[in-house]
XYZ file of C-alpha atoms in Angstrom:
726
model
C 212.565 76.121 57.196
C 211.126 77.096 60.472
C 207.911 75.254 61.563
C 205.227 77.383 63.330
C 204.060 76.531 66.952
C 200.722 74.831 67.203
C 198.071 76.272 69.648
C 195.368 74.189 71.422
C 193.375 74.123 74.712
C 195.621 71.635 76.393
C 196.174 72.754 80.097
C 193.280 75.265 80.200
C 191.366 73.184 82.753
C 194.146 73.719 85.217
C 193.914 77.448 84.755
C 190.182 77.406 85.267
C 190.554 75.274 88.364
C 193.079 77.689 89.809
C 190.808 80.661 89.074
C 187.818 78.867 90.673
C 189.819 77.933 93.736
C 190.990 81.520 94.119
C 187.504 82.976 93.804
C 185.991 80.305 96.091
C 188.651 80.972 98.673
C 187.911 84.678 98.646
C 184.157 83.966 98.882
C 184.610 81.481 101.741
C 186.765 83.982 103.611
C 184.090 86.673 103.193
C 181.358 84.294 104.320
C 183.352 83.241 107.353
C 183.968 86.871 108.233
C 180.235 87.624 107.859
C 179.316 84.616 109.998
C 181.779 85.699 112.648
C 180.270 89.188 112.647
C 176.751 87.726 112.835
C 177.695 85.464 115.738
C 179.268 88.384 117.525
C 176.193 90.580 116.865
C 173.861 87.855 118.127
C 175.963 87.492 121.233
C 175.929 91.257 121.646
C 172.159 91.448 121.263
C 171.702 88.700 123.803
C 174.134 90.415 126.135
C 172.316 93.719 125.636
C 168.955 92.068 126.322
C 170.316 90.514 129.491
C 171.666 93.900 130.527
C 168.315 95.603 129.888
C 166.398 92.884 131.730
C 168.887 93.177 134.558
C 168.502 96.961 134.698
C 164.720 96.615 134.674
C 164.743 94.172 137.567
C 167.269 96.185 139.547
C 165.236 99.401 139.282
C 162.115 97.552 140.399
C 164.125 96.196 143.329
C 165.399 99.686 144.136
C 161.836 101.025 144.178
C 160.883 98.433 146.784
C 164.162 99.073 148.635
C 163.269 102.706 149.279
C 159.470 102.601 149.156
C 158.647 102.356 152.858
C 161.504 104.582 154.062
C 162.033 108.334 153.864
C 164.889 107.967 151.360
C 164.730 110.592 148.653
C 163.699 113.692 150.566
C 165.568 116.622 149.073
C 165.204 118.610 152.288
C 166.826 116.508 154.988
C 169.521 113.973 155.780
C 167.622 111.046 154.264
C 168.648 112.201 150.803
C 168.734 108.834 148.933
C 170.441 107.038 151.814
C 171.642 103.539 150.922
C 172.434 104.346 147.288
C 173.943 103.378 144.929
C 171.888 100.226 145.275
C 173.607 97.142 143.799
C 172.109 93.727 143.114
C 172.870 90.719 140.854
C 170.321 90.163 138.067
C 170.635 87.656 135.162
C 174.316 87.165 135.838
C 175.009 90.925 135.802
C 175.885 93.174 138.704
C 173.585 96.158 138.304
C 174.104 99.449 140.125
C 171.181 101.838 140.627
C 171.789 105.486 141.502
C 169.148 107.752 143.047
C 168.792 111.487 142.408
C 166.010 113.449 144.184
C 164.042 115.993 142.173
C 163.860 119.553 143.521
C 160.290 118.982 144.777
C 161.067 115.718 146.543
C 160.069 115.436 150.189
C 159.780 119.118 151.010
C 158.270 120.235 154.326
C 154.499 120.433 153.850
C 153.372 121.700 157.229
C 154.018 125.188 158.527
C 156.957 125.744 160.830
C 156.069 127.172 164.240
C 157.597 130.596 164.912
C 156.574 133.867 166.585
C 155.294 134.960 163.175
C 152.398 132.502 163.374
C 151.919 132.101 167.134
C 151.554 134.566 170.029
C 154.542 135.266 172.254
C 152.806 134.421 175.559
C 150.402 131.545 176.080
C 147.970 133.951 177.752
C 147.865 137.723 177.366
C 144.985 139.501 179.135
C 144.276 143.187 178.497
C 141.852 144.092 181.342
C 143.621 146.704 183.472
C 144.082 146.868 187.226
C 141.601 149.749 187.515
C 138.804 147.829 185.773
C 137.878 145.738 188.798
C 138.475 142.557 186.769
C 141.068 139.865 187.439
C 143.053 139.230 184.287
C 143.691 135.506 184.924
C 141.524 133.754 187.511
C 141.831 130.045 188.395
C 139.307 128.445 190.759
C 139.517 124.648 190.394
C 140.941 122.738 193.339
C 143.504 120.899 191.184
C 146.897 121.196 189.525
C 146.492 123.388 186.444
C 149.336 123.653 183.928
C 150.042 126.375 181.382
C 152.866 125.937 178.863
C 154.339 129.290 177.870
C 154.613 132.748 179.403
C 151.557 134.519 180.818
C 151.027 138.282 181.083
C 148.134 140.074 182.799
C 147.582 143.830 182.728
C 145.571 143.263 185.883
C 145.992 140.440 188.423
C 146.777 136.715 188.361
C 144.723 134.846 190.973
C 144.768 131.206 192.059
C 141.673 131.273 194.244
C 141.575 127.602 195.333
C 143.593 127.091 198.479
C 144.640 123.526 197.609
C 145.327 124.163 193.936
C 148.655 124.762 192.228
C 148.767 127.061 189.225
C 151.864 125.831 187.373
C 153.333 127.910 184.535
C 156.117 126.617 182.308
C 157.448 130.080 181.535
C 157.502 133.624 182.923
C 154.651 135.023 185.033
C 154.140 138.780 184.616
C 151.322 140.981 185.941
C 150.827 144.730 186.305
C 148.726 143.922 189.378
C 149.272 141.408 192.189
C 149.777 137.658 191.906
C 147.772 135.867 194.611
C 147.611 132.227 195.659
C 149.956 129.344 194.875
C 151.488 130.218 191.516
C 154.615 128.396 190.395
C 156.831 129.562 187.519
C 159.543 127.492 185.847
C 161.595 130.712 185.627
C 161.157 132.411 189.025
C 160.651 134.909 190.475
C 157.102 136.047 189.686
C 157.134 139.459 188.008
C 154.078 141.013 189.656
C 153.304 144.244 191.499
C 153.540 142.491 194.872
C 156.658 140.425 194.024
C 159.098 143.070 192.859
C 157.783 143.745 189.342
C 160.271 143.102 186.486
C 157.531 142.388 183.935
C 158.544 141.420 180.379
C 157.324 144.480 178.483
C 157.955 142.831 175.087
C 154.921 140.617 175.715
C 152.586 143.286 177.099
C 151.168 144.996 174.021
C 148.016 144.006 172.149
C 149.401 142.496 168.888
C 146.359 143.789 166.953
C 145.938 140.689 164.853
C 143.684 140.970 161.788
C 141.118 138.467 160.579
C 142.034 139.070 156.933
C 138.488 138.594 155.582
C 137.249 141.068 152.970
C 133.644 139.906 152.489
C 131.465 136.848 152.987
C 128.338 135.498 151.310
C 125.177 135.105 153.347
C 124.377 131.553 154.443
C 121.138 130.207 155.852
C 121.420 127.880 158.851
C 120.888 124.340 157.505
C 118.168 122.012 158.723
C 118.822 118.862 160.734
C 118.015 116.648 157.740
C 118.021 112.846 157.562
C 121.768 112.238 157.304
C 124.055 111.774 160.311
C 126.071 114.769 159.053
C 124.982 118.421 158.906
C 127.128 120.622 156.671
C 128.002 124.278 157.248
C 129.751 126.294 154.561
C 131.937 129.400 154.932
C 129.978 132.637 155.016
C 127.933 135.072 157.073
C 125.346 133.719 159.553
C 122.869 136.044 161.283
C 120.228 133.722 162.771
C 121.085 132.914 166.375
C 117.638 131.456 167.020
C 118.151 128.815 164.319
C 121.644 128.010 165.593
C 120.314 127.473 169.131
C 117.439 125.316 167.921
C 119.727 123.182 165.766
C 122.478 122.430 168.296
C 120.795 123.122 171.595
C 119.561 119.535 171.857
C 117.064 119.014 169.051
C 119.533 117.610 166.487
C 122.120 115.300 168.022
C 124.394 114.825 165.030
C 127.831 115.687 163.670
C 128.098 119.299 162.470
C 130.939 119.831 159.994
C 132.102 123.377 159.306
C 133.924 123.142 156.009
C 137.313 124.911 155.760
C 137.077 128.676 155.383
C 136.006 131.874 157.171
C 132.757 132.293 159.114
C 131.133 135.486 160.424
C 128.626 135.126 163.253
C 126.705 138.372 163.647
C 123.304 137.443 165.045
C 120.627 140.073 164.492
C 117.569 138.398 166.071
C 115.241 140.827 167.857
C 115.734 138.980 171.157
C 119.331 139.590 172.285
C 119.213 136.418 174.401
C 119.230 134.400 171.177
C 122.558 135.925 170.174
C 124.098 133.186 172.277
C 124.839 130.159 170.070
C 124.120 127.209 172.348
C 125.603 123.717 171.988
C 123.653 121.868 174.622
C 123.582 118.081 174.265
C 126.268 115.476 174.979
C 125.660 113.751 171.627
C 126.355 116.851 169.524
C 129.777 116.867 167.831
C 131.004 120.061 166.148
C 134.190 119.970 164.070
C 135.724 122.681 161.901
C 138.374 122.187 159.215
C 139.665 119.375 157.036
C 138.432 115.982 158.307
C 140.986 113.678 159.889
C 140.312 110.110 160.912
C 136.702 110.055 159.681
C 134.917 110.028 156.340
C 132.120 112.526 155.609
C 130.892 110.194 152.853
C 130.342 107.250 155.217
C 126.871 105.722 155.053
C 126.512 105.634 158.824
C 128.067 107.871 161.452
C 131.664 106.849 162.181
C 133.340 107.077 165.556
C 134.547 110.661 165.737
C 138.095 111.067 167.057
C 138.642 113.616 169.813
C 140.953 115.324 169.809
C 142.081 114.919 166.216
C 138.888 115.237 164.151
C 140.442 117.980 161.987
C 143.860 118.588 160.482
C 146.348 121.129 161.768
C 149.481 122.676 160.289
C 151.382 119.597 161.460
C 149.433 117.437 158.987
C 150.132 117.064 155.297
C 147.979 118.952 152.802
C 145.101 119.228 152.261
C 144.889 120.662 155.780
C 142.905 123.885 155.461
C 141.084 125.059 158.570
C 138.466 127.492 159.835
C 138.311 130.947 161.396
C 135.219 131.866 163.426
C 134.729 135.656 163.531
C 132.279 136.920 166.179
C 130.767 140.404 165.860
C 128.613 142.651 168.101
C 127.261 140.564 171.018
C 127.267 137.188 169.226
C 128.804 134.504 171.394
C 129.210 130.763 171.986
C 128.034 128.719 174.986
C 128.778 124.975 175.267
C 126.852 123.287 178.077
C 127.059 119.785 176.627
C 128.610 118.104 173.606
C 131.975 118.263 171.856
C 133.625 120.960 169.765
C 136.992 120.945 168.004
C 138.204 123.721 165.720
C 141.405 123.693 163.669
C 142.750 126.995 162.371
C 143.972 127.650 158.844
C 147.714 126.875 158.532
C 150.034 129.782 157.732
C 153.734 130.565 157.927
C 153.246 134.324 157.527
C 150.421 135.209 159.926
C 148.656 134.006 163.039
C 146.635 130.803 162.895
C 143.476 132.148 164.496
C 140.525 129.860 165.206
C 138.281 132.318 167.122
C 138.386 136.053 166.450
C 136.453 138.785 168.255
C 136.124 141.942 166.168
C 137.904 144.868 167.826
C 137.117 147.728 165.430
C 134.074 148.169 163.185
C 134.861 148.110 159.462
C 132.911 147.978 156.209
C 129.446 149.135 155.125
C 126.275 147.969 156.901
C 124.127 145.758 154.662
C 120.684 147.013 153.675
C 117.454 145.084 153.324
C 116.866 141.474 154.222
C 119.775 139.224 153.319
C 119.039 136.372 150.954
C 120.787 132.995 151.044
C 122.299 131.245 148.072
C 119.764 129.219 146.094
C 119.399 125.584 147.123
C 121.049 123.209 144.675
C 118.947 120.187 143.748
C 120.827 117.682 141.555
C 118.889 116.139 138.667
C 119.634 112.983 136.699
C 121.669 113.445 133.534
C 119.668 112.981 130.309
C 122.727 111.466 128.634
C 122.301 107.692 128.201
C 124.881 105.360 129.697
C 127.038 103.124 127.459
C 124.413 100.362 127.673
C 121.695 102.670 126.386
C 119.794 102.831 129.678
C 119.323 106.127 131.546
C 122.273 107.101 133.752
C 121.676 106.429 137.459
C 121.466 109.245 139.943
C 123.630 109.572 143.033
C 120.701 108.676 145.273
C 119.932 105.524 143.292
C 123.423 103.972 143.363
C 124.329 104.629 146.995
C 127.725 105.563 148.379
C 129.811 102.856 146.661
C 129.727 102.672 142.867
C 131.407 100.017 140.714
C 132.594 100.387 137.129
C 133.888 97.211 135.407
C 134.707 98.748 132.018
C 135.046 96.825 128.733
C 138.001 94.596 127.813
C 139.960 93.997 124.597
C 143.326 92.316 124.006
C 146.061 94.875 123.381
C 147.852 94.938 120.049
C 150.652 92.353 119.871
C 149.414 90.489 122.938
C 149.463 86.749 123.400
C 146.043 85.182 122.840
C 143.512 85.449 125.675
C 140.643 83.072 126.336
C 137.412 84.055 128.132
C 138.406 87.700 127.804
C 135.006 88.835 129.073
C 135.742 87.132 132.389
C 138.282 89.852 133.205
C 135.747 92.581 133.957
C 133.186 91.105 136.329
C 133.611 93.399 139.350
C 130.296 93.444 141.201
C 131.260 94.842 144.625
C 134.317 95.697 146.672
C 136.846 93.005 145.816
C 134.071 90.596 144.788
C 134.812 88.923 141.453
C 132.737 85.837 142.148
C 130.283 84.739 139.520
C 128.521 81.512 138.754
C 129.859 79.760 136.833
C 133.395 81.089 137.506
C 134.948 82.634 134.388
C 138.557 83.812 134.313
C 140.507 85.320 131.439
C 143.731 83.372 130.784
C 146.726 83.556 128.476
C 150.158 81.989 128.124
C 152.757 84.701 127.697
C 155.692 83.310 125.680
C 159.283 83.683 126.799
C 160.383 87.328 126.390
C 156.841 88.123 125.254
C 153.932 90.157 126.619
C 150.226 89.725 127.194
C 147.935 92.641 127.873
C 144.355 93.860 128.002
C 143.034 97.347 127.298
C 140.096 98.356 129.504
C 137.873 101.284 128.559
C 134.305 102.615 128.469
C 134.119 102.826 132.248
C 131.151 105.140 131.996
C 130.469 108.346 133.884
C 129.833 109.362 137.462
C 126.098 109.557 138.212
C 124.441 112.946 138.231
C 124.497 114.838 141.504
C 127.590 113.027 142.813
C 131.069 114.091 143.822
C 133.992 111.683 144.053
C 135.553 110.936 147.426
C 137.948 108.142 146.441
C 138.735 105.806 143.546
C 140.264 102.355 144.048
C 141.250 99.953 141.270
C 140.540 96.344 142.305
C 142.553 93.611 140.596
C 142.404 89.826 141.072
C 145.137 88.027 139.134
C 147.895 85.422 139.314
C 151.131 84.612 137.452
C 152.792 81.190 137.308
C 155.615 80.466 137.640
C 156.438 83.752 139.340
C 160.158 83.293 138.632
C 159.477 83.756 134.904
C 157.642 87.055 135.364
C 159.522 90.062 134.028
C 156.939 92.590 135.193
C 153.233 93.210 135.735
C 152.246 96.774 134.940
C 149.248 99.084 134.894
C 148.943 102.234 132.829
C 146.023 104.587 133.535
C 145.221 107.476 131.187
C 142.384 109.931 130.638
C 141.361 112.600 128.165
C 142.983 115.351 130.261
C 146.437 113.865 129.660
C 146.863 112.057 132.965
C 149.372 109.202 132.639
C 149.781 106.922 135.676
C 152.210 103.990 135.600
C 152.325 101.355 138.322
C 154.520 98.254 138.527
C 153.700 95.242 140.684
C 156.136 94.150 143.337
C 157.470 90.590 143.326
C 158.432 90.594 147.010
C 157.690 92.229 150.381
C 153.986 92.527 149.627
C 151.424 93.327 152.259
C 147.817 92.275 151.845
C 146.138 94.440 149.209
C 149.380 95.640 147.580
C 149.852 95.504 143.807
C 151.911 92.296 143.635
C 152.914 89.534 141.258
C 151.922 86.238 142.873
C 150.909 82.684 142.047
C 147.643 83.030 143.992
C 144.540 84.950 142.939
C 144.018 86.146 146.496
C 144.249 88.547 148.164
C 142.732 91.059 145.777
C 145.087 93.936 144.905
C 143.796 97.429 145.699
C 145.450 100.392 144.003
C 144.392 103.844 145.175
C 144.067 106.258 142.231
C 142.685 109.235 144.158
C 145.985 110.943 144.972
C 147.240 110.218 141.457
C 144.528 112.416 139.916
C 141.432 110.226 139.378
C 139.367 112.160 141.891
C 136.518 113.943 140.110
C 133.723 113.225 137.674
C 135.693 115.043 134.963
C 138.722 112.777 135.443
C 136.697 109.778 134.157
C 136.422 111.301 130.667
C 138.337 109.081 128.246
C 139.568 106.857 131.081
C 141.525 103.767 129.990
C 143.498 101.146 131.909
C 146.132 98.955 130.262
C 147.070 95.754 132.097
C 150.289 94.136 130.851
C 152.304 91.062 131.842
C 155.836 90.481 130.571
C 157.759 87.188 130.630
C 161.483 86.907 131.254
C 163.768 86.265 128.320
C 167.337 85.007 128.364
C 168.654 81.784 129.817
C 166.666 82.237 133.017
C 163.396 83.113 131.304
C 160.363 81.158 130.278
C 156.641 81.386 129.559
C 154.121 82.676 132.106
C 150.566 81.469 132.614
C 148.484 84.546 133.431
C 145.027 84.422 135.011
C 142.930 87.576 135.354
C 139.701 87.083 137.260
C 138.713 90.727 137.337
C 139.671 94.381 137.050
C 137.324 97.206 137.983
C 136.963 100.515 139.778
C 135.285 101.165 143.107
C 134.267 104.804 143.513
C 133.156 106.189 146.859
C 130.588 108.856 146.098
C 129.025 111.694 148.007
C 126.046 113.797 147.094
C 127.017 117.105 145.527
C 125.316 118.643 148.544
C 128.005 116.959 150.677
C 131.316 117.845 149.035
C 134.111 115.322 149.405
C 137.151 116.054 151.582
C 139.540 114.305 149.213
C 141.806 115.393 147.706
C 140.811 118.734 149.230
C 137.514 119.774 150.842
C 135.686 122.624 149.199
C 136.098 125.956 150.942
C 133.653 127.783 148.687
C 130.054 128.461 149.693
C 127.296 127.847 147.178
C 127.141 130.724 144.666
C 124.648 133.554 144.813
C 122.889 135.261 147.693
C 123.758 138.461 149.559
C 127.235 139.258 150.829
C 128.711 141.609 153.406
C 131.978 143.372 154.156
C 130.573 144.715 157.436
C 132.292 143.546 160.604
C 130.848 145.108 163.763
C 133.082 145.541 166.788
C 132.144 143.472 169.807
C 129.701 145.317 172.042
C 126.674 144.848 174.306
C 127.078 142.294 177.081
C 130.416 141.162 175.583
C 132.143 144.403 176.618
C 130.279 145.010 179.870
C 132.475 145.007 182.994
C 133.256 143.816 185.513
C 132.785 140.197 184.441
C 131.336 137.928 185.836
C 129.083 140.131 187.972
C 127.853 141.711 184.753
C 128.157 141.101 181.060
C 128.764 137.818 179.226
C 131.678 135.832 177.862
C 132.518 135.379 174.191
C 133.139 131.673 174.784
C 131.719 129.941 177.840
C 131.740 126.254 178.738
C 130.124 124.430 181.641
C 128.505 121.105 182.374
C 129.917 117.669 183.138
C 129.606 116.396 179.539
C 131.380 119.184 177.690
C 134.547 118.828 175.606
C 136.430 121.618 173.853
C 139.659 121.710 171.870
C 140.765 124.796 169.945
C 143.734 124.073 167.661
C 144.434 127.714 166.950
C 144.757 131.079 168.650
C 141.839 132.840 170.347
C 142.051 136.591 169.711
C 139.320 138.731 171.291
C 140.848 141.713 173.134
C 137.419 143.113 174.148
C 135.912 139.855 175.434
C 136.052 137.366 178.285
C 136.836 133.663 178.058
C 135.170 131.500 180.719
C 136.164 127.815 180.688
C 134.678 125.435 183.244
C 135.054 121.686 182.596
C 135.666 118.523 184.586
C 137.592 115.335 183.861
C 139.479 117.020 181.010
C 141.778 114.627 179.162
C 143.222 116.880 176.494
C 144.604 120.327 175.854
C 141.940 123.038 175.538
C 143.752 125.896 173.774
C 146.593 124.814 171.512
C 148.002 128.166 170.351
C 147.319 130.522 173.219
C 144.871 133.383 173.784
C 144.884 137.175 173.604
C 141.759 138.160 175.544
C 140.357 140.791 177.901
C 140.265 138.266 180.727
C 140.182 134.524 181.246
C 138.501 132.522 184.003
C 139.449 128.870 184.431
C 137.770 126.169 186.477
C 139.220 123.047 184.921
C 139.793 119.671 186.551
C 142.135 117.354 184.634
C 141.391 113.652 184.376
C 143.580 111.210 186.294
C 145.201 110.134 183.015
C 146.098 113.594 181.678
C 149.104 115.482 182.999
C 149.716 117.930 180.162
C 148.971 121.660 179.921
C 145.444 122.970 179.452
C 146.645 126.018 177.547
C 149.878 126.307 175.653
C 151.717 128.179 172.994
C 153.847 125.721 171.027
C 157.599 126.000 170.972
C 159.400 126.800 167.752
C 159.747 123.601 165.772
C 160.171 122.348 162.195
C 157.409 120.671 160.235
C 156.879 116.911 160.449
C 154.875 116.663 157.205
C 156.514 116.333 153.795
C 155.483 116.315 150.155
C 155.747 113.115 148.116
C 159.231 111.901 147.258
C 160.139 112.346 143.603
C 163.354 110.722 142.363
C 165.220 109.621 139.251
C 166.612 106.067 139.388
C 169.453 105.295 136.952
C 170.585 101.685 136.343
C 174.147 101.011 135.160
C 175.365 97.630 133.863
C 179.107 97.087 133.242
C 179.671 100.833 133.174
C 176.871 101.551 130.676
C 173.661 103.373 131.605
C 170.805 101.099 130.547
C 167.652 102.507 132.143
C 166.285 105.662 133.757
C 163.014 105.853 135.669
C 161.242 108.874 137.132
C 159.344 107.658 140.212
C 157.004 109.420 142.628
C 156.364 107.822 146.025
C 152.943 108.727 147.417
C 153.695 109.307 151.108
C 150.238 110.270 152.373
C 147.201 108.052 152.681
C 143.814 109.279 151.372
C 143.158 111.070 154.678
C 146.387 113.069 154.274
C 148.204 111.353 157.140
C 151.903 110.661 156.561
C 152.336 107.076 155.331
C 155.671 106.600 153.495
C 155.275 104.311 150.507
C 151.473 104.309 150.510
C 151.653 104.295 146.712
C 154.145 104.330 143.828
C 153.704 106.146 140.511
C 156.232 105.449 137.732
C 156.044 108.639 135.672
C 158.677 107.707 133.065
C 160.562 104.505 132.168
C 163.319 104.951 129.527
C 165.391 102.005 128.241
C 168.745 103.068 126.762
C 170.561 100.983 124.094
């Protein structure tokens, strides 16, 4: 008999143990693989963070590297010179490439060619049969002319001891008499063998290009040091004489634009506009080297009180058009006129009408209504009535309100960050500063807003953000940034430098002083409207990584200083107004020069369009004089500057000019062909690469003109975009 096998659970524990060990082994292997992946990811994140921090620091270094140079102009040989820019940051070697934008550093001034300047320096149209000398020089001194001269009559150097020196050809249909020296002999005159250059002989028939002008009343002397003239049509010679003939010894600013002087006073003697006192200063065009909004009269530069085509924009100028027998006589005082820049037509400063055009006006002309600013009825943020321009003075200060930005480290004494009371003055008693400790790899920021509005009746000349702050230790600072926005969509980004800082620059430093001053005018905060919805974000970042650490941030104050001008005195920045006040009569009538202006022979009869005399007279015309029917009579002593900067086309010219002992240049010249020396702001893309990977791109604009428009590479920096790439 066969016995059946017995079944029990003997040995099952071993099976279970083997199953457990197998499953545990698989689980441990999976966990180890996950841990390895996590460790690798953490290492990768840290490496990526170091790379991004490195790229950030390298781009900031590259900005400072090129800031004060001309690197980045798309139009010349300084096209991102010195790039790629390489520097070690956080253990990484970071390379920064520079690519100029198409609008970067383009010529801003007008090139000088025969299209916008006369061919000869002097062209006179009086003929030999008129009994008038075309060019007559009578001072007993060396007189220089730069450029060719052509006379349809004679060229006379009357003074026996004088030398009439011409850097160019001398041509005359009549005789050339006296000591006349040409840099390209011989003289081409009737008594020296002829050979005149006929290409320079014809009247070029320049046009003034003005269609019509609004009537303007002559302003009163007023209480300010500055008297403003606006483009338009002026017919009151008596008022002009009374204003500048000695009764109002001030600065007279003719705003950029076109002016018609057609005096219709009953007494023809008053058709002569007289400037007759040594303390009178007349300037026409965009101001240069002086501020129309200054509280007291500044020292007026001469020459150089107005911008020319060689200066960066805004550089608009003036054109004085003289009609009928209206004329200018300077017997004392200073006048400088700068013509409107152009690359396509002549830059004419003084124009004498050759042919009558337009329709005579009827009735008595009426001026534009006088504008009287009134206070705004809108309450200010504090609930008190808004101040007027007259009540706040020239300088106006807006501290704004302060609130910690979202995600910021904690601030103490936050209200102490907005106590701006005057230019750079953050002192209060007791002293209160806003402070925070920014953690490693963290950020601390404040949002400023509610700056208020510009007082009624004011225009904005300049806006400066004042900032008094410190960061410690500076080595732990990742960046200090400002972001300025307004309701119109303006977005200005500025990053503080950590090195190579001049006094007043936006810098990261361990000291509260000096106060940083950031100009916002050229960036677009330059009008009352631009303050709508204005906010400023101030942000401090601390370094992460092995080299990072916390930063102690102290902010004593942030506020805006606004330089204001009355709306009756428009600001020249960013561009002076060229529009006359609205309303009033207008004219398209331009009468040809006549009366004493066209009487011949001068000087035994008739009068000159422009005449100077007297020992305290100064004249500089930075533009062409075109008046083919008129005479130009210049008599001055101790002259230390050029008188006519772009030549003259005139019926005749008489010169009695004695240079000063320190001036050896020409009195009249036509400039040689030359390229512009002014450029637009540089505009570049900076791309940072770490270990072959692109980590950051920044679009940066370098503001290369100061608020006056003078070239100043690196005057400001605007970071328009800052993109971190994974």
